[in-house]
Amino acid sequence: MTTLGLSVHDVLTTTRSVRKRLDFDRPVDDQLLEECLEYAVQAPTGSNRQGWRFLVVTDPEKKAGLGELYRRGWEQYAGMPASAAALADGEESERASQQMRVMRSAAFLAENMHRVPAMVIPCLPGRLDQAGFGAASSLASIIPSAWSFMLGARERGLGTCWTTIHLMFEEEAAELLGIPYDEVSQVALITVGHTLGTDFQPASREGGAAAVTSWNSWD
Ligand SMILES: Cc1cc2nc3c(=O)[nH]c(=O)nc-3n(C[C@H](O)[C@H](O)[C@H](O)COP(=O)(O)O)c2cc1C
């Protein structure tokens, strides 16, 4: 196992969404992905169901198909009121310029999605849209595990990005990948590739944890 030897602190503070600093020309060994997936299945899982599934996509034709769906979704998203660009519109703050950087970086990923060396799609049994009050538990049974995968990837010099835009066309993606859409929900599409350089920095978060934490009552 080749790792960067980062401290837990460094892994937890420097696992960024990597888009522009991905090496599109360097394939990712299956073994590296398997090592990261071993971390994923150590995560907590509601009622110990262990219902997680991960679909790894490295086939160029399938990546091209997903890339096409993603680009279509990106075009819609970029014009939405909830897009990162719209949220920053008219503001002159550090957060607004950060949003604009995210938007440029995300546009780059959308254009190059098909070139990403590997895509990992975390899935759950059942349709999330029908899970009712159980939806939070269902999601919480896959998201920590997918994040463990991403942290393990960082330690191996791999960059990842959690993306959701292809879910606008989840049914088409299911058909492309042979996923039984009525029985299985896709949760994300995590892009994976070796990073160009390994020096990533902690992100700026408005006010840090103190600004979003209350103690003992909600104020
Ligand atoms: C629920 C969720 C959905 C996201 N969807 C996308 C996406 O579709 N495309 C993308 O490029 N980034 C996506 N991101 C990544 C965010 O843009 C990113 O986490 C955020 O800008 C903060 O940057 P950082 O992860 O480097 O700290 C998503 C992140 C989350 C948590």
Coordinates of C-alpha atoms and ligand atoms in Angstrom, one line a residue:
M1 CA 0.0 0.0 0.0
T2 CA 1.5 3.3 -1.1
T3 CA 0.3 6.2 1.0
L4 CA 1.4 9.8 1.5
G5 CA 1.8 9.4 5.3
L6 CA -0.5 12.3 6.1
S7 CA -1.7 12.8 9.7
V8 CA -5.4 12.3 10.5
H9 CA -5.5 16.1 10.9
D10 CA -4.2 16.7 7.4
V11 CA -6.4 14.1 5.8
L12 CA -9.5 15.6 7.5
T13 CA -8.6 19.2 6.6
T14 CA -7.2 18.9 3.1
T15 CA -9.5 16.4 1.4
R16 CA -10.9 18.9 -1.2
S17 CA -13.1 18.5 -4.2
V18 CA -10.4 18.0 -6.9
R19 CA -11.4 19.0 -10.4
K20 CA -8.7 20.9 -12.2
R21 CA -5.8 19.1 -10.5
L22 CA -6.7 15.6 -11.8
D23 CA -4.3 13.7 -13.9
F24 CA -6.7 12.5 -16.7
D25 CA -3.9 10.6 -18.5
R26 CA -2.9 8.4 -15.6
P27 CA -5.1 5.4 -14.9
V28 CA -6.0 4.4 -11.3
D29 CA -5.0 0.9 -10.3
D30 CA -8.0 -1.3 -9.4
Q31 CA -6.1 -2.2 -6.2
L32 CA -6.0 1.4 -5.0
L33 CA -9.8 1.7 -5.4
E34 CA -10.3 -1.6 -3.6
E35 CA -8.2 -0.5 -0.7
C36 CA -10.3 2.7 -0.4
L37 CA -13.5 0.6 -0.7
E38 CA -12.3 -1.5 2.3
Y39 CA -12.5 1.7 4.3
A40 CA -15.9 2.5 3.0
V41 CA -17.3 -0.8 4.4
Q42 CA -16.0 0.0 7.8
A43 CA -18.4 2.9 8.2
P44 CA -21.5 3.0 10.4
T45 CA -24.5 1.4 8.8
G46 CA -28.1 1.7 10.1
S47 CA -29.4 -1.5 11.8
N48 CA -26.2 -3.1 10.7
R49 CA -27.8 -3.6 7.3
Q50 CA -24.6 -3.2 5.3
G51 CA -26.8 -2.4 2.3
W52 CA -24.2 -0.3 0.6
R53 CA -23.2 -1.0 -3.0
F54 CA -20.5 0.7 -5.0
L55 CA -20.4 0.7 -8.8
V56 CA -16.9 1.4 -10.1
V57 CA -16.9 2.7 -13.7
T58 CA -13.6 2.7 -15.7
D59 CA -14.9 1.6 -19.1
P60 CA -14.3 4.5 -21.6
E61 CA -17.7 4.1 -23.3
K62 CA -19.7 4.0 -20.1
K63 CA -17.7 7.0 -18.8
A64 CA -18.5 8.9 -22.0
G65 CA -22.2 8.1 -21.6
L66 CA -22.1 9.3 -18.0
G67 CA -20.1 12.4 -19.0
E68 CA -22.8 13.2 -21.6
L69 CA -25.6 13.0 -19.0
Y70 CA -23.5 15.0 -16.6
R71 CA -22.9 17.8 -19.1
R72 CA -26.6 17.9 -19.9
G73 CA -27.4 18.3 -16.2
W74 CA -24.6 20.9 -15.8
E75 CA -26.2 23.1 -18.5
Q76 CA -29.5 23.0 -16.6
Y77 CA -27.9 23.5 -13.2
A78 CA -25.7 26.4 -14.3
G79 CA -28.9 28.4 -15.0
M80 CA -30.7 27.6 -11.8
P81 CA -31.4 30.1 -9.0
A82 CA -29.7 27.6 -6.6
S83 CA -26.5 27.4 -8.6
A84 CA -23.2 28.5 -7.0
A85 CA -23.0 31.4 -9.4
A86 CA -26.5 32.6 -8.6
L87 CA -25.8 32.4 -4.9
A88 CA -22.8 34.6 -5.3
D89 CA -24.5 37.1 -7.6
G90 CA -24.2 40.7 -6.6
E91 CA -22.2 39.9 -3.4
E92 CA -18.6 41.2 -2.8
S93 CA -17.4 38.8 -0.1
E94 CA -14.8 36.2 0.2
R95 CA -17.6 33.6 0.0
A96 CA -18.9 35.1 -3.3
S97 CA -15.5 34.9 -4.9
Q98 CA -15.1 31.4 -3.5
Q99 CA -18.4 30.5 -5.1
M100 CA -17.3 31.8 -8.5
R101 CA -14.1 29.8 -8.3
V102 CA -16.2 26.7 -7.5
M103 CA -18.4 27.4 -10.5
R104 CA -15.4 27.8 -12.9
S105 CA -13.8 24.6 -11.5
A106 CA -17.2 22.7 -11.7
A107 CA -17.6 23.9 -15.3
F108 CA -14.2 22.5 -16.1
L109 CA -15.1 19.1 -14.6
A110 CA -18.4 19.1 -16.6
E111 CA -16.4 19.6 -19.8
N112 CA -13.9 16.9 -18.9
M113 CA -16.1 14.4 -17.1
H114 CA -15.5 11.6 -19.6
R115 CA -11.7 11.9 -19.1
V116 CA -11.8 11.2 -15.4
P117 CA -10.0 7.9 -14.8
A118 CA -12.6 6.3 -12.6
M119 CA -16.1 7.0 -11.3
V120 CA -17.5 5.5 -8.2
I121 CA -21.3 5.5 -7.8
P122 CA -22.5 4.7 -4.2
C123 CA -25.9 3.0 -4.2
L124 CA -28.5 2.0 -1.7
P125 CA -31.2 -0.7 -1.8
G126 CA -34.7 0.8 -2.5
R127 CA -35.9 4.1 -3.9
L128 CA -35.0 7.0 -1.7
D129 CA -37.9 9.0 -3.2
Q130 CA -40.2 6.5 -1.5
A131 CA -38.4 6.1 1.8
G132 CA -40.4 8.7 3.7
F133 CA -39.1 9.4 7.2
G134 CA -36.5 6.6 6.7
A135 CA -34.7 8.6 4.0
A136 CA -32.3 10.3 6.5
S137 CA -31.3 6.8 7.9
S138 CA -30.9 5.4 4.4
L139 CA -28.7 8.3 3.3
A140 CA -26.7 8.1 6.6
S141 CA -26.0 4.5 5.8
I142 CA -24.1 5.4 2.6
I143 CA -22.7 8.9 2.9
P144 CA -20.2 8.2 5.8
S145 CA -19.0 5.2 3.9
A146 CA -18.5 7.1 0.7
W147 CA -16.7 9.9 2.6
S148 CA -14.4 7.2 4.1
F149 CA -13.6 6.1 0.6
M150 CA -12.7 9.7 -0.3
L151 CA -10.5 10.2 2.7
G152 CA -8.7 6.9 1.9
A153 CA -8.2 8.1 -1.6
R154 CA -6.6 11.4 -0.5
E155 CA -4.1 9.4 1.6
R156 CA -3.2 7.5 -1.6
G157 CA -2.6 10.6 -3.7
L158 CA -6.0 10.3 -5.4
G159 CA -8.3 13.3 -5.8
T160 CA -12.1 12.9 -5.6
C161 CA -15.1 15.1 -6.0
W162 CA -18.6 14.3 -4.7
T163 CA -21.0 15.1 -7.6
T164 CA -24.8 14.8 -7.9
I165 CA -25.6 16.4 -11.2
H166 CA -26.0 13.1 -13.2
L167 CA -28.8 12.2 -10.8
M168 CA -31.1 14.6 -12.8
F169 CA -31.0 11.7 -15.3
E170 CA -30.6 8.9 -12.8
E171 CA -32.9 6.5 -14.7
E172 CA -30.8 6.9 -17.9
A173 CA -27.6 6.3 -15.9
A174 CA -29.2 3.2 -14.4
E175 CA -30.0 1.9 -17.9
L176 CA -26.5 2.6 -19.1
L177 CA -25.0 0.7 -16.1
G178 CA -27.5 -2.1 -15.7
I179 CA -28.7 -0.8 -12.3
P180 CA -32.3 -1.9 -11.5
Y181 CA -33.7 1.6 -11.1
D182 CA -36.9 0.5 -9.3
E183 CA -34.9 -1.3 -6.6
V184 CA -31.7 0.7 -6.2
S185 CA -31.0 4.4 -5.7
Q186 CA -27.8 6.0 -6.8
V187 CA -26.6 8.6 -4.3
A188 CA -23.7 10.3 -6.0
L189 CA -21.0 10.0 -8.7
I190 CA -17.6 10.3 -7.1
T191 CA -14.8 11.2 -9.6
V192 CA -11.4 9.7 -8.9
G193 CA -8.0 10.3 -10.4
H194 CA -4.4 10.8 -9.3
T195 CA -3.8 14.5 -8.3
L196 CA -1.3 16.8 -9.9
G197 CA 0.8 17.5 -6.8
T198 CA -0.3 16.5 -3.4
D199 CA -0.3 19.8 -1.5
F200 CA -3.9 20.7 -0.7
Q201 CA -5.0 23.3 1.8
P202 CA -7.7 23.6 4.4
A203 CA -10.8 25.4 3.0
S204 CA -12.0 28.7 4.2
R205 CA -15.4 28.2 6.0
E206 CA -17.3 31.3 7.1
G207 CA -16.8 31.8 10.8
G208 CA -15.5 28.3 11.3
A209 CA -17.3 25.7 13.4
A210 CA -18.1 28.3 16.1
A211 CA -20.4 30.2 13.8
V212 CA -22.6 27.2 13.2
T213 CA -22.6 25.5 16.6
S214 CA -24.9 26.0 19.5
W215 CA -24.5 24.6 23.0
N216 CA -27.5 23.3 24.9
S217 CA -30.1 25.5 23.2
W218 CA -30.8 26.8 19.6
D219 CA -29.4 30.4 19.7
Ligands
LIG1 C1 -24.4 17.1 -1.8 C2 -23.2 17.6 -2.6 C3 -23.4 17.7 -4.0 C4 -22.3 18.1 -4.8 N1 -22.5 18.1 -6.1 C5 -21.4 18.5 -6.9 C6 -21.5 18.4 -8.3 O1 -22.5 17.9 -8.9 N2 -20.5 18.8 -9.1 C7 -19.3 19.3 -8.5 O2 -18.4 19.7 -9.3 N3 -19.2 19.5 -7.2 C8 -20.2 19.0 -6.4 N4 -20.1 19.1 -5.0 C9 -18.8 19.6 -4.4 C10 -19.0 21.0 -3.8 O3 -19.0 21.9 -4.8 C11 -17.8 21.2 -2.8 O4 -17.8 20.3 -1.8 C12 -17.8 22.6 -2.2 O5 -17.7 23.6 -3.2 C13 -16.7 22.8 -1.2 O6 -15.4 22.6 -1.7 P1 -14.5 21.5 -1.0 O7 -15.2 20.2 -1.1 O8 -13.2 21.5 -1.8 O9 -14.2 22.0 0.4 C14 -21.1 18.6 -4.2 C15 -20.9 18.4 -2.8 C16 -22.0 17.9 -2.0 C17 -21.8 17.7 -0.5

